Coordinates of C-alpha atoms and ligand atoms in Angstrom, one line a residue:
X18 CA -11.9 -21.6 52.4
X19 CA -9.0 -19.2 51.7
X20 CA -5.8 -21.0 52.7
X21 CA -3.4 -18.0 53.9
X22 CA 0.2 -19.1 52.8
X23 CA 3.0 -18.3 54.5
X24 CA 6.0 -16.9 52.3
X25 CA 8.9 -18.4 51.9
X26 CA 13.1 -16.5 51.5
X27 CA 15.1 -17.3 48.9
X28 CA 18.7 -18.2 49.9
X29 CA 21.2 -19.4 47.4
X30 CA 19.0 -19.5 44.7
X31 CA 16.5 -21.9 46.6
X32 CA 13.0 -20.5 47.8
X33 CA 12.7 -22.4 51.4
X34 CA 9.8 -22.3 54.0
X35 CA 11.2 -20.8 57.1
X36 CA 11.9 -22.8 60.1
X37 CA 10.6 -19.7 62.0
X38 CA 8.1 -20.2 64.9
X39 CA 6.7 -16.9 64.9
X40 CA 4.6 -15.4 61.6
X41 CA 3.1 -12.6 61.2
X42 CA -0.2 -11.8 59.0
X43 CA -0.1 -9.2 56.0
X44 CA -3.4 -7.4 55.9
X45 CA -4.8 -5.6 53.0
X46 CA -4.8 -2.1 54.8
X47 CA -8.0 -1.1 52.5
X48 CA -10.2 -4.1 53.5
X49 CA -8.3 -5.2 56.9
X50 CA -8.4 -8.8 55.5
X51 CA -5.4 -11.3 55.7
X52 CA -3.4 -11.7 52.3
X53 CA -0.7 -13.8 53.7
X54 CA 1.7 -14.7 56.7
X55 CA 5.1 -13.4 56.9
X56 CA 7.9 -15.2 59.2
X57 CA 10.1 -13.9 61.7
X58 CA 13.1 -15.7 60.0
X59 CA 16.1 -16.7 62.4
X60 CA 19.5 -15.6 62.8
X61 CA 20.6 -19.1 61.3
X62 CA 18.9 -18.3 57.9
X63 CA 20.1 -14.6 57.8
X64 CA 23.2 -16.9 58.6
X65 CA 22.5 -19.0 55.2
X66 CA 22.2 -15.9 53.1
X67 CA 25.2 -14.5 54.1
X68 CA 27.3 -18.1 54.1
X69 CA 26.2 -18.2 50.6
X70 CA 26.1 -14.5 49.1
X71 CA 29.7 -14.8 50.7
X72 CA 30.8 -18.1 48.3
X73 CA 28.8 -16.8 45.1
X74 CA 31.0 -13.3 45.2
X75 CA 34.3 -15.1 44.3
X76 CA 33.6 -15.4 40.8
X77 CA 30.6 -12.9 40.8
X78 CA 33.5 -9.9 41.0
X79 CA 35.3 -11.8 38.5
X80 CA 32.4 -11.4 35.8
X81 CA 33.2 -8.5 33.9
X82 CA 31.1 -5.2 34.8
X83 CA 29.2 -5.6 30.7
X84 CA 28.6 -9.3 32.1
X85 CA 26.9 -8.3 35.2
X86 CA 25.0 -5.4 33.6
X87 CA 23.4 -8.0 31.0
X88 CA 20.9 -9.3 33.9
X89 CA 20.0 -5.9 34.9
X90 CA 18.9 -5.0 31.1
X91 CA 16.7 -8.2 31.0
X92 CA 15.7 -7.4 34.8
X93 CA 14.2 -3.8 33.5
X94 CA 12.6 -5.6 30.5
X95 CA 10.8 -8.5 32.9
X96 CA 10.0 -5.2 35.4
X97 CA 8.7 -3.6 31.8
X98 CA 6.3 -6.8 31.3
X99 CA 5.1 -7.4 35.0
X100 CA 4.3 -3.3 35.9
X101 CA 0.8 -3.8 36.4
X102 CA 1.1 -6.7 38.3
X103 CA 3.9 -5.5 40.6
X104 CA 2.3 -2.0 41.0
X105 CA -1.6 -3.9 41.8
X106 CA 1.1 -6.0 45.0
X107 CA 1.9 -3.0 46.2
X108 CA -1.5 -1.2 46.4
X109 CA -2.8 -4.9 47.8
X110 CA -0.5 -4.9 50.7
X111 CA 0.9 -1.1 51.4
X112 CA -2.7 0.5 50.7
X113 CA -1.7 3.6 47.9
X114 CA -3.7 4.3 45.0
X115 CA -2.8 2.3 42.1
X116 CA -1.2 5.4 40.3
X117 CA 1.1 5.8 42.9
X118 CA 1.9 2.3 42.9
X119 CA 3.0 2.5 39.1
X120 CA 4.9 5.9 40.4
X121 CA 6.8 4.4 42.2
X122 CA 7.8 1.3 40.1
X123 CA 8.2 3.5 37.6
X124 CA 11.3 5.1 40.0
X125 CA 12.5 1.6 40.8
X126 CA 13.0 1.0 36.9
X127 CA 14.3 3.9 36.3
X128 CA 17.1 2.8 39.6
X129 CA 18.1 -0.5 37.1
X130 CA 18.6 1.5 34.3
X131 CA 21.0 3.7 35.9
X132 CA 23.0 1.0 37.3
X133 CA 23.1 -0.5 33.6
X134 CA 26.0 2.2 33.0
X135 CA 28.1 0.8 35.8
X136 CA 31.2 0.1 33.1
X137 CA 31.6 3.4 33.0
X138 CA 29.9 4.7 36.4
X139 CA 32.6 2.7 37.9
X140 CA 35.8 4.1 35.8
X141 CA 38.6 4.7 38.0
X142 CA 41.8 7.1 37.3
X143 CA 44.9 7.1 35.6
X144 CA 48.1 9.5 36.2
X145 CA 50.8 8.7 33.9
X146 CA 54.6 9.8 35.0
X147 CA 53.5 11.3 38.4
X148 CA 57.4 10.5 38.3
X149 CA 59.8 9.4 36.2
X150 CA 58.9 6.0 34.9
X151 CA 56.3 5.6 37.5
X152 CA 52.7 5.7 37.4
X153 CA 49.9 5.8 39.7
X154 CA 46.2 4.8 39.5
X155 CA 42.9 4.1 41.5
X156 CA 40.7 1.2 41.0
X157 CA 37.4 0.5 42.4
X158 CA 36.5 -2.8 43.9
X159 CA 33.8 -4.3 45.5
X160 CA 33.5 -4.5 49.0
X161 CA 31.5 -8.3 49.4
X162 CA 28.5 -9.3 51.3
X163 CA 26.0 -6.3 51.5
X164 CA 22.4 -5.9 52.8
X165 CA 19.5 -3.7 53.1
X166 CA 17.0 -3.4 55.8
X167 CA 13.7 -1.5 54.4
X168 CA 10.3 0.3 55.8
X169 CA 7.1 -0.4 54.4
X170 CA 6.0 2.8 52.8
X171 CA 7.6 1.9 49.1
X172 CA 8.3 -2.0 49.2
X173 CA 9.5 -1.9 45.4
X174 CA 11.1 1.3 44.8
X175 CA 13.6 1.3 48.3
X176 CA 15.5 -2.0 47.3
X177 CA 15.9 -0.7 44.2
X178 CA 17.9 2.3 45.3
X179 CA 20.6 0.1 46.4
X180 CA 20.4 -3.4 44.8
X181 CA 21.2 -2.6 41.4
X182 CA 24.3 -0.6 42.4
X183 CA 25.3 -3.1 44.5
X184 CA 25.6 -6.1 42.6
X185 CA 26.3 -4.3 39.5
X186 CA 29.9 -3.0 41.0
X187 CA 30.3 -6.7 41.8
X188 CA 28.8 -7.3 45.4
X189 CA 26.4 -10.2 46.1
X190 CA 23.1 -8.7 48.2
X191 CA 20.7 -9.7 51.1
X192 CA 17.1 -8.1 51.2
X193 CA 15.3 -7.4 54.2
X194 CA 12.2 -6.6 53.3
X195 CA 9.5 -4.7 55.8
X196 CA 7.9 -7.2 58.0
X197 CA 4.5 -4.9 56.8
X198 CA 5.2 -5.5 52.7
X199 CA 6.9 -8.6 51.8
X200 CA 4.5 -9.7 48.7
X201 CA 6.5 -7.1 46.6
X202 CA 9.6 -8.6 47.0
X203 CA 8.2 -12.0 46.9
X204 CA 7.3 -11.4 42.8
X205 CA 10.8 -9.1 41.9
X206 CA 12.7 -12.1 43.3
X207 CA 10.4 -14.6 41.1
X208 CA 11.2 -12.2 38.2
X209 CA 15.1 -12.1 40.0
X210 CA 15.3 -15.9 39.5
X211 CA 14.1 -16.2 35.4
X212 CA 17.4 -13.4 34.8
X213 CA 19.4 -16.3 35.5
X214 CA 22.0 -14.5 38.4
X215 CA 24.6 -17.4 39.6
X216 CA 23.0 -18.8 43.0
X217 CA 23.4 -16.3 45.8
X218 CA 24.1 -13.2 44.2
X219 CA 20.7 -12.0 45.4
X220 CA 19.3 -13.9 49.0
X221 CA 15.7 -13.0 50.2
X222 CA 15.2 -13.0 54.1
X223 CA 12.3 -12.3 55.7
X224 CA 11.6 -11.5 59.2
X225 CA 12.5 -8.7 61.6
X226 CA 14.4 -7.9 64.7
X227 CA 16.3 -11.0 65.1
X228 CA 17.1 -11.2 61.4
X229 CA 18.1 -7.3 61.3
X230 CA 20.4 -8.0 64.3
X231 CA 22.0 -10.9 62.5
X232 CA 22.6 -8.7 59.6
X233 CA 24.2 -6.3 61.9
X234 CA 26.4 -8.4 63.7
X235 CA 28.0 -10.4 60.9
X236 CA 31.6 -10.5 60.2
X237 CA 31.2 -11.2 56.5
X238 CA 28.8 -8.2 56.4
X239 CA 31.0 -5.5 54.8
X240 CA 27.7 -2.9 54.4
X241 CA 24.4 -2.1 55.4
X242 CA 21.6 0.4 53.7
X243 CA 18.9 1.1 56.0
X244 CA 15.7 3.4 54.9
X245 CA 13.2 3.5 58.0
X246 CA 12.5 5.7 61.1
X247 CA 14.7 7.5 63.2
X248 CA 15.1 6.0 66.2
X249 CA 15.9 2.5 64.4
X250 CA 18.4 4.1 61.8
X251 CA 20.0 5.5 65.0
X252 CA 20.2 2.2 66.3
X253 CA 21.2 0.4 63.2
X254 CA 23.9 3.1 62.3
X255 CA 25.7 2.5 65.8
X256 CA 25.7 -0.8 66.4
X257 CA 26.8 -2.1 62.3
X258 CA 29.9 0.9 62.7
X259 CA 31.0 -0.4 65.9
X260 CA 30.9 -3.9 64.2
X261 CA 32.9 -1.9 61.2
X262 CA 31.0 -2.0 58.6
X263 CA 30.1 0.6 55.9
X264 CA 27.0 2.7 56.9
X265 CA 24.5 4.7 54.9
X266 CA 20.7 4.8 57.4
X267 CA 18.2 6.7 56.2
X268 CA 15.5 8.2 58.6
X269 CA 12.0 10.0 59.3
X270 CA 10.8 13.3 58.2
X271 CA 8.8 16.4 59.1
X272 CA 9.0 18.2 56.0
X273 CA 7.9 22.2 55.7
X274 CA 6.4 24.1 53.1
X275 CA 6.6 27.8 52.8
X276 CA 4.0 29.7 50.6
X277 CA 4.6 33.4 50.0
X278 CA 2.2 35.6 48.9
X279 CA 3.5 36.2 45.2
X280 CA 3.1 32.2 44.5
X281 CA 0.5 31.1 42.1
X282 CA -2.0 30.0 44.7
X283 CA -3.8 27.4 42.3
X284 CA -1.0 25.4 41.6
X285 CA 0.6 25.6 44.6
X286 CA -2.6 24.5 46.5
X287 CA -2.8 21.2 44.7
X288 CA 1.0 20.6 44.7
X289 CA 1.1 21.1 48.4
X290 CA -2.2 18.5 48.9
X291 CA -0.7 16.3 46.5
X292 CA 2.5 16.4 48.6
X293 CA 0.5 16.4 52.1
X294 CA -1.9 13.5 51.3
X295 CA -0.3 11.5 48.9
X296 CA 0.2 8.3 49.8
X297 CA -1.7 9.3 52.6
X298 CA 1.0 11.2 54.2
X299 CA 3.1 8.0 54.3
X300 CA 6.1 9.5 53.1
X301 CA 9.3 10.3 53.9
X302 CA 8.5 13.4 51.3
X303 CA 5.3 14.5 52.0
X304 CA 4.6 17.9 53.2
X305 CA 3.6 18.2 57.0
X306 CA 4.0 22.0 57.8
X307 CA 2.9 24.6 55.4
X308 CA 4.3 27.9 56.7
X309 CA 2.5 30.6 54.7
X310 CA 3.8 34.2 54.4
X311 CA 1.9 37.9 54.8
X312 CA -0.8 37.4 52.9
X313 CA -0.7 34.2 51.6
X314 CA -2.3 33.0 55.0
X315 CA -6.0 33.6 53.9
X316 CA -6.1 32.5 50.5
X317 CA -4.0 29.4 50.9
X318 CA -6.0 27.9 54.1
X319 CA -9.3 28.8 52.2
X320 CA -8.2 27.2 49.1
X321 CA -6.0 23.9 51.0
X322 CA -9.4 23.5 53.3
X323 CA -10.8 23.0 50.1
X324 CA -9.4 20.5 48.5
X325 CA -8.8 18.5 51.2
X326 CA -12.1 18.2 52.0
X327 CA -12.7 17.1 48.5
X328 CA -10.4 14.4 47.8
X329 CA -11.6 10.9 47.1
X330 CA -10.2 8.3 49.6
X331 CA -10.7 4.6 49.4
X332 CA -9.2 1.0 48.1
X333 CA -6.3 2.6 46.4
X334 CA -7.5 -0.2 43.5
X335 CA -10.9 1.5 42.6
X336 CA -11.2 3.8 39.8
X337 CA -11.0 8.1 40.9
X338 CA -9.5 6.8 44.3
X339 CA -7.0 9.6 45.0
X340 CA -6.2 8.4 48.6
X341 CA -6.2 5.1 50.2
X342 CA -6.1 4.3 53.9
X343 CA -2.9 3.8 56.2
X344 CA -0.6 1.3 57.0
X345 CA -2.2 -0.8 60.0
X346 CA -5.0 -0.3 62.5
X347 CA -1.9 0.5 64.9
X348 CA -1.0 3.5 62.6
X349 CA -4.5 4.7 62.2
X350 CA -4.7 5.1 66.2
X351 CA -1.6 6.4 66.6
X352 CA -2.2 9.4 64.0
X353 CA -6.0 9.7 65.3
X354 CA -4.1 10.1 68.8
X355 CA -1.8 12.8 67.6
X356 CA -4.6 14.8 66.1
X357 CA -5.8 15.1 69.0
X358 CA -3.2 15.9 70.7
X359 CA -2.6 19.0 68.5
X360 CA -6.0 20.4 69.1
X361 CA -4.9 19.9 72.9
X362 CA -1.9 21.9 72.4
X363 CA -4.2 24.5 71.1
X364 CA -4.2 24.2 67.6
X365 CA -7.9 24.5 65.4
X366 CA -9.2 21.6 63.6
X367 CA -9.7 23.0 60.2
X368 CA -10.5 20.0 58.6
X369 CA -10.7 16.6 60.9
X370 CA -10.9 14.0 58.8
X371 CA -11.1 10.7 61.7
X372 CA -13.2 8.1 61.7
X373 CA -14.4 8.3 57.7
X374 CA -16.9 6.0 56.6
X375 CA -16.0 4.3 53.5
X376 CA -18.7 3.0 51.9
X377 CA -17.6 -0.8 51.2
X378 CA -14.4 -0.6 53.0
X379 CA -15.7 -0.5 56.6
X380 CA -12.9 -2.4 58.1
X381 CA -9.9 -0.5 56.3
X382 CA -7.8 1.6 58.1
X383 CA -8.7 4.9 56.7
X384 CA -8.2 8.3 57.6
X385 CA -9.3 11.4 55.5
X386 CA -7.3 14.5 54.7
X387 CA -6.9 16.5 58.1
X388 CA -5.4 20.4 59.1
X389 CA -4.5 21.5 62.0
X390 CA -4.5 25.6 61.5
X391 CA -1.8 27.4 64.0
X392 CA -0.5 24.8 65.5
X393 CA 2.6 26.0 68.1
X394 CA 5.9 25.7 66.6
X395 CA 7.3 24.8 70.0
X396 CA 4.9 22.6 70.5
X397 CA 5.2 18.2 70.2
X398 CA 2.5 18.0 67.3
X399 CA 4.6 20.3 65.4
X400 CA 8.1 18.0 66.2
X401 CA 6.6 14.6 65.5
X402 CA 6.5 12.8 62.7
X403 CA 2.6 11.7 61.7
X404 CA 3.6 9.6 59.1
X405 CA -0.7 10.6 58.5
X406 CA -2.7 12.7 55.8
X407 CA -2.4 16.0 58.1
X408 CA -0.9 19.3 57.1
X409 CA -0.1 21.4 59.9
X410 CA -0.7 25.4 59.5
X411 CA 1.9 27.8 60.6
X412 CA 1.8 31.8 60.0
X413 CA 4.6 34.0 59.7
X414 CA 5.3 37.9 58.5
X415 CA 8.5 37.7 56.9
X416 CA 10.7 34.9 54.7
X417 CA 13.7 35.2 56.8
X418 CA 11.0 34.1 59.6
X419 CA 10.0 31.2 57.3
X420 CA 13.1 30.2 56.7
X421 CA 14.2 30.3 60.5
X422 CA 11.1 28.3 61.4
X423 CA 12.4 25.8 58.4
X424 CA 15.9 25.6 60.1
X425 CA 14.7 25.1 63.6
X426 CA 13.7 21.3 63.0
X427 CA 15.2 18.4 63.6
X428 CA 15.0 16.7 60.2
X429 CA 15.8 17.9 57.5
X430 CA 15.1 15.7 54.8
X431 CA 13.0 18.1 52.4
X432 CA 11.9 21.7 52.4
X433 CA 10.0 23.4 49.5
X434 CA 9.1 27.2 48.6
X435 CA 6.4 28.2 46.3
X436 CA 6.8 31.6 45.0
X437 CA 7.4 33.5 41.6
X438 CA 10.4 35.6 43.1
X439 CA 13.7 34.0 41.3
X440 CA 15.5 36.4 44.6
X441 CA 13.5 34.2 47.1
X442 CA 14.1 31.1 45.2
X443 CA 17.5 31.3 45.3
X444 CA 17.5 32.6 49.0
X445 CA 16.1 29.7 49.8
X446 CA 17.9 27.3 47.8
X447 CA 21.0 28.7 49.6
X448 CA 19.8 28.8 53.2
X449 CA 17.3 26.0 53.9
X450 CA 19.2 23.1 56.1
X451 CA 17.4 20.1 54.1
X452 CA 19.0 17.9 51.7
X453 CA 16.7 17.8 49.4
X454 CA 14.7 21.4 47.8
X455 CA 11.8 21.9 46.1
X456 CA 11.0 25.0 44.3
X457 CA 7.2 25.1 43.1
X458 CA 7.5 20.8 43.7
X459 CA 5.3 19.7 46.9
X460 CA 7.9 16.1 46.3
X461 CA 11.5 16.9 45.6
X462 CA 12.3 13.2 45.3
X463 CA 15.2 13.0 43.5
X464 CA 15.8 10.8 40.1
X465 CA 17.6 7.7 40.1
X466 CA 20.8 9.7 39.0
X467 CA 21.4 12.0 41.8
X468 CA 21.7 11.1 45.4
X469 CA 18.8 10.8 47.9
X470 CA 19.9 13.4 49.7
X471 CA 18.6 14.0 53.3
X472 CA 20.2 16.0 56.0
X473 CA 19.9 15.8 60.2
X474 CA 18.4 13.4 61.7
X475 CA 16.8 12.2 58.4
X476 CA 20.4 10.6 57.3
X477 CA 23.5 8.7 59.2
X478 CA 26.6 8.2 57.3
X479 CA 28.3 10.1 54.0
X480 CA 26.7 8.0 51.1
X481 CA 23.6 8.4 50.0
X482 CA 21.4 5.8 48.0
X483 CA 21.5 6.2 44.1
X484 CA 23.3 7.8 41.6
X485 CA 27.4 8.1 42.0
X486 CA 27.1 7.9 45.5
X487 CA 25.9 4.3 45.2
X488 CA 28.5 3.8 43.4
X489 CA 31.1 5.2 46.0
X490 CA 29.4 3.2 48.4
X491 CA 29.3 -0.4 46.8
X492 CA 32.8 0.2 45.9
X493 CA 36.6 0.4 47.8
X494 CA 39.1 2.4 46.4
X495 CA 42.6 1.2 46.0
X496 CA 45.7 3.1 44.6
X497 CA 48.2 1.1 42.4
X498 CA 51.8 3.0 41.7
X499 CA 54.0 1.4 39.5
X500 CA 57.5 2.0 38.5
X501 CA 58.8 0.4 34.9
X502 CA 62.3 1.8 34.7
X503 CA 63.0 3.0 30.6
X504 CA 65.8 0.6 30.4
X505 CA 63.0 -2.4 30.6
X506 CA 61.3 -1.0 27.6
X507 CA 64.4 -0.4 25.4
X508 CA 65.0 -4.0 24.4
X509 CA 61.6 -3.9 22.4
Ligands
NAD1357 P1 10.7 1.2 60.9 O1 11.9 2.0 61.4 O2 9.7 0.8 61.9 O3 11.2 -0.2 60.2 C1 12.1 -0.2 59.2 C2 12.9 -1.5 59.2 O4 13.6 -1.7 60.5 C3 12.0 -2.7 59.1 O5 12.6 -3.6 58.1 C4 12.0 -3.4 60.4 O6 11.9 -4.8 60.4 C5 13.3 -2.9 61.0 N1 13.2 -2.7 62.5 C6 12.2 -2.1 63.2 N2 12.4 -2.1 64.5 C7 13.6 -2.7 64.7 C8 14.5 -2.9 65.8 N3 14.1 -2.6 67.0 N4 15.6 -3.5 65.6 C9 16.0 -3.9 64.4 N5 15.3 -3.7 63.3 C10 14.1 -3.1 63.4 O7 10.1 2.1 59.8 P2 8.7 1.9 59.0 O8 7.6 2.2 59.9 O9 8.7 0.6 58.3 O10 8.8 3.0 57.9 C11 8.4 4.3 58.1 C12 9.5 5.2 58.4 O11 10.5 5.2 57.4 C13 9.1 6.7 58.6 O12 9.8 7.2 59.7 C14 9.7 7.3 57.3 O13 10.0 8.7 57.3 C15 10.9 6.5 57.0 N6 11.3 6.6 55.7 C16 12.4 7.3 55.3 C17 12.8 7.5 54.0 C18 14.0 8.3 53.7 O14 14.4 8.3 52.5 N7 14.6 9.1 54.6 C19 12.1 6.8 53.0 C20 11.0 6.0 53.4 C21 10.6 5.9 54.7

């Protein structure tokens, strides 16, 4: 008989069994069979983590920046040697394909290595004589105890948006992982503990509400990064300002698409289905309205119909799988219940793609590719986030309607344009209200060295994860003017 283990946190250095009453079970999403329990740690251990991230950053912001970066470069060379294994966790328990597994480890990696330049990244300035015999300069220090709450669509590449910054400028870190995904942070703190980080530099607590609310409340706390949807970010932003801390929550998505007619409608097709069911639509970049132009309407639904009615879904582990299931049996009803509801508000069901059979996998939560042609833009389906593999349809005469129609949501996390028209391009680039473009990309995820950008309700705070802004964000400024008078100088 399988024994089902329950996973432990690491605090100060020490992997300990929760004293948790309450665990939940992690389910392979492909086979819908229990891979492990997770518990719902108390505020007393989130508690523990901070007490001893708190002790561990007196000397940790002592060690030089060139020290601290040293366990990052052997960090990226143990992430180097366990890829396969880390990217076949996340498949096991998140249910992508195992190519978008290794995509995304592949970003998490590439998070590490930016952080590696955090001797320079972190630089301050210098003005010499701003007047006689006095100088003035700004240092950047870090800020203490900092944390990060994340979802379950990308359990190894979210941490890694913020954890290398963070303790690279000097801060010790708490991970909250998804209640959904913990297995992948259960091996990167295995690999965490052979780099040899003093004890409590890095803590790992499990759990969920409670333990997020701990977080929250915290004096020693100084500041939170949140990835998740956006109702909780809302929540999370408000309550950790009003408790003063340092705020950077991202949130959901609903992401548009607009084809016009000049695009090349091969490539954009498969860009737009990679972007659509990818991950099976569980991400916070995938395409969920395409919004084609004149006459870009036939040969676009023709060609999208297409494709999405061909693409291989199954365990995301099997060879040629190009789509796994969803999240949880909870998420699968929920997105079955939402197509539904946009063929209620009036919208065709191009391709329905509920209730698959997949041949082995009968228990999985799988849903297939799925379009909704003309759905209302005023309409709830075309509002909510699925957080599915379904591409909504949307027709319009003119790009200025397009763009409008882009403009009128609520996110605004990503919009994209396919065209050949440098004019349009740039039009767009300079008008759409999202945070992060695409031009011919169906994913404009940014790389680890520019920020993650996302506008509206897809973003609360100033900061954004990666790049220099996680620098400005793990760090406090502080501005040092000095006088030494000539005469002091003279004797030498
Ligand atoms: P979620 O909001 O349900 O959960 C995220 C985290 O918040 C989890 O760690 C969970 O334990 C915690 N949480 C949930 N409810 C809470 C509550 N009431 N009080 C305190 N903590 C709570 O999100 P999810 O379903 O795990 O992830 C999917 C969402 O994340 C989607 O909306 C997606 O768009 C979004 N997302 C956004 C980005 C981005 O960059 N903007 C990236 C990835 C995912």
């Amino acid at each position: 008989m399988n024994v089902i283990k329950i996973l432990p946190n690491c605090i100060n250095g020490q992997w300990s069994v929760s004293t948790a009453t309450e665990n939940l079970e992690i389910i392979n999403p492909a086979s819908a069979e229990v891979i492990a329990k997770v518990p719902l740690s108390t505020a007393f251990e989130v508690n523990q983590a901070i007490e001893a991230a708190a002790d561990a950053f007196i000397t940790w912001r002592r060690t030089p920046p060139t020290e601290r970066v040293q366990y990052l470069f052997k960090l990226k060379n143990l992430l180097e040697e366990h890829f396969d294994d880390l990217a076949r966790t996340i498949t096991q328990e998140c249910g992508k394909t195992l190519a978008e597994s290794k995509g995304e480890m592949r970003r998490a990696i590439e998070n590490v290595e930016v952080a590696c330049g955090i001797p320079i990244m972190m630089q301050g300035t210098n003005s010499e004589d701003i007047a006689r015999g006095i100088d003035e300069m700004m240092i950047r220090q870090p800020l203490g105890v900092c944390a990060v709450i994340c979802p379950f669509n990308f359990p190894g590449m979210i941490p890694f948006w913020f954890l290398p910054y963070a303790i690279a400028c000097g801060n010790t870190y708490i991970v909250k992982p998804s209640e959904k995904v913990p297995l992948t942070m259960q091996k990167i703190f295995q690999l965490l503990e052979k780099i040899g980080l003093p004890k409590g530099v890095v803590n790992l607590v499990n759990g969920a509400k409670e333990a997020v609310d701990a977080i929250l409340d915290h004096p020693k706390i100084r500041a939170i990064s949140f990835v998740g949807s956006t109702p909780i970010a809302r929540y999370i932003y408000s309550r950790g300002a009003a408790n003063g801390k340092r705020m950077q929550c991202q949130g959901g998505a609903k992401n548009p698409i607009i084809v016009l007619p000049d695009a090349d409608m091969e490539m954009t097709t498969r860009i737009a289905a990679d972007s659509a069911f990818g991950c099976a639509g569980q991400r916070c970049l995938a395409a969920s309205i395409a919004v084609t132009v004149g006459e870009a309407r036939h040969s676009f639904t023709d060609a999208i119909a297409q494709v999405a009615t061909n693409r291989i879904v199954g365990n995301g582990l099997d060879q040629g799988v190009e789509m796994g299931p969803v999240i949880s049996t909870e998420s699968q009803t929920r997105i079955e219940g939402l197509i539904q509801k946009g063929k209620d508000e009036g919208a065709r069901l191009l391709v329905d793609g509920r209730k698959p059979q997949i041949s082995g996998y009968e228990n999985g939560y799988f849903i297939r590719p799925t379009i909704l042609q003309d759905v209302n833009p005023a309409g709830e389906i075309a509002k909510t986030e699925i957080f599915g593999p379904v591409l909504s349809l949307m027709h319009v005469n003119t790009i200025d309607e397009a763009i409008a129609l882009v403009n009128s949501g609520q996110y605004g996390n990503m919009a994209c344009l396919f065209t050949t028209s440098g004019a349009a391009a740039r039009k767009f680039r300079y008008e759409a209200e999202a945070g992060n473009i695409g031009i011919n990309i169906g994913v404009a995820a940014p790389m680890a060295f520019f920020p993650f950008s996302g506008w509206k309700e897809s973003f609360f705070g100033d900061l954004h994860g990666q790049g220099n802004h996680a620098v400005e964000f793990f760090t406090q400024t502080k501005v040092v003017v000095e006088r030494w008078r000539d005469e002091w100088a003279r004797q030498f």
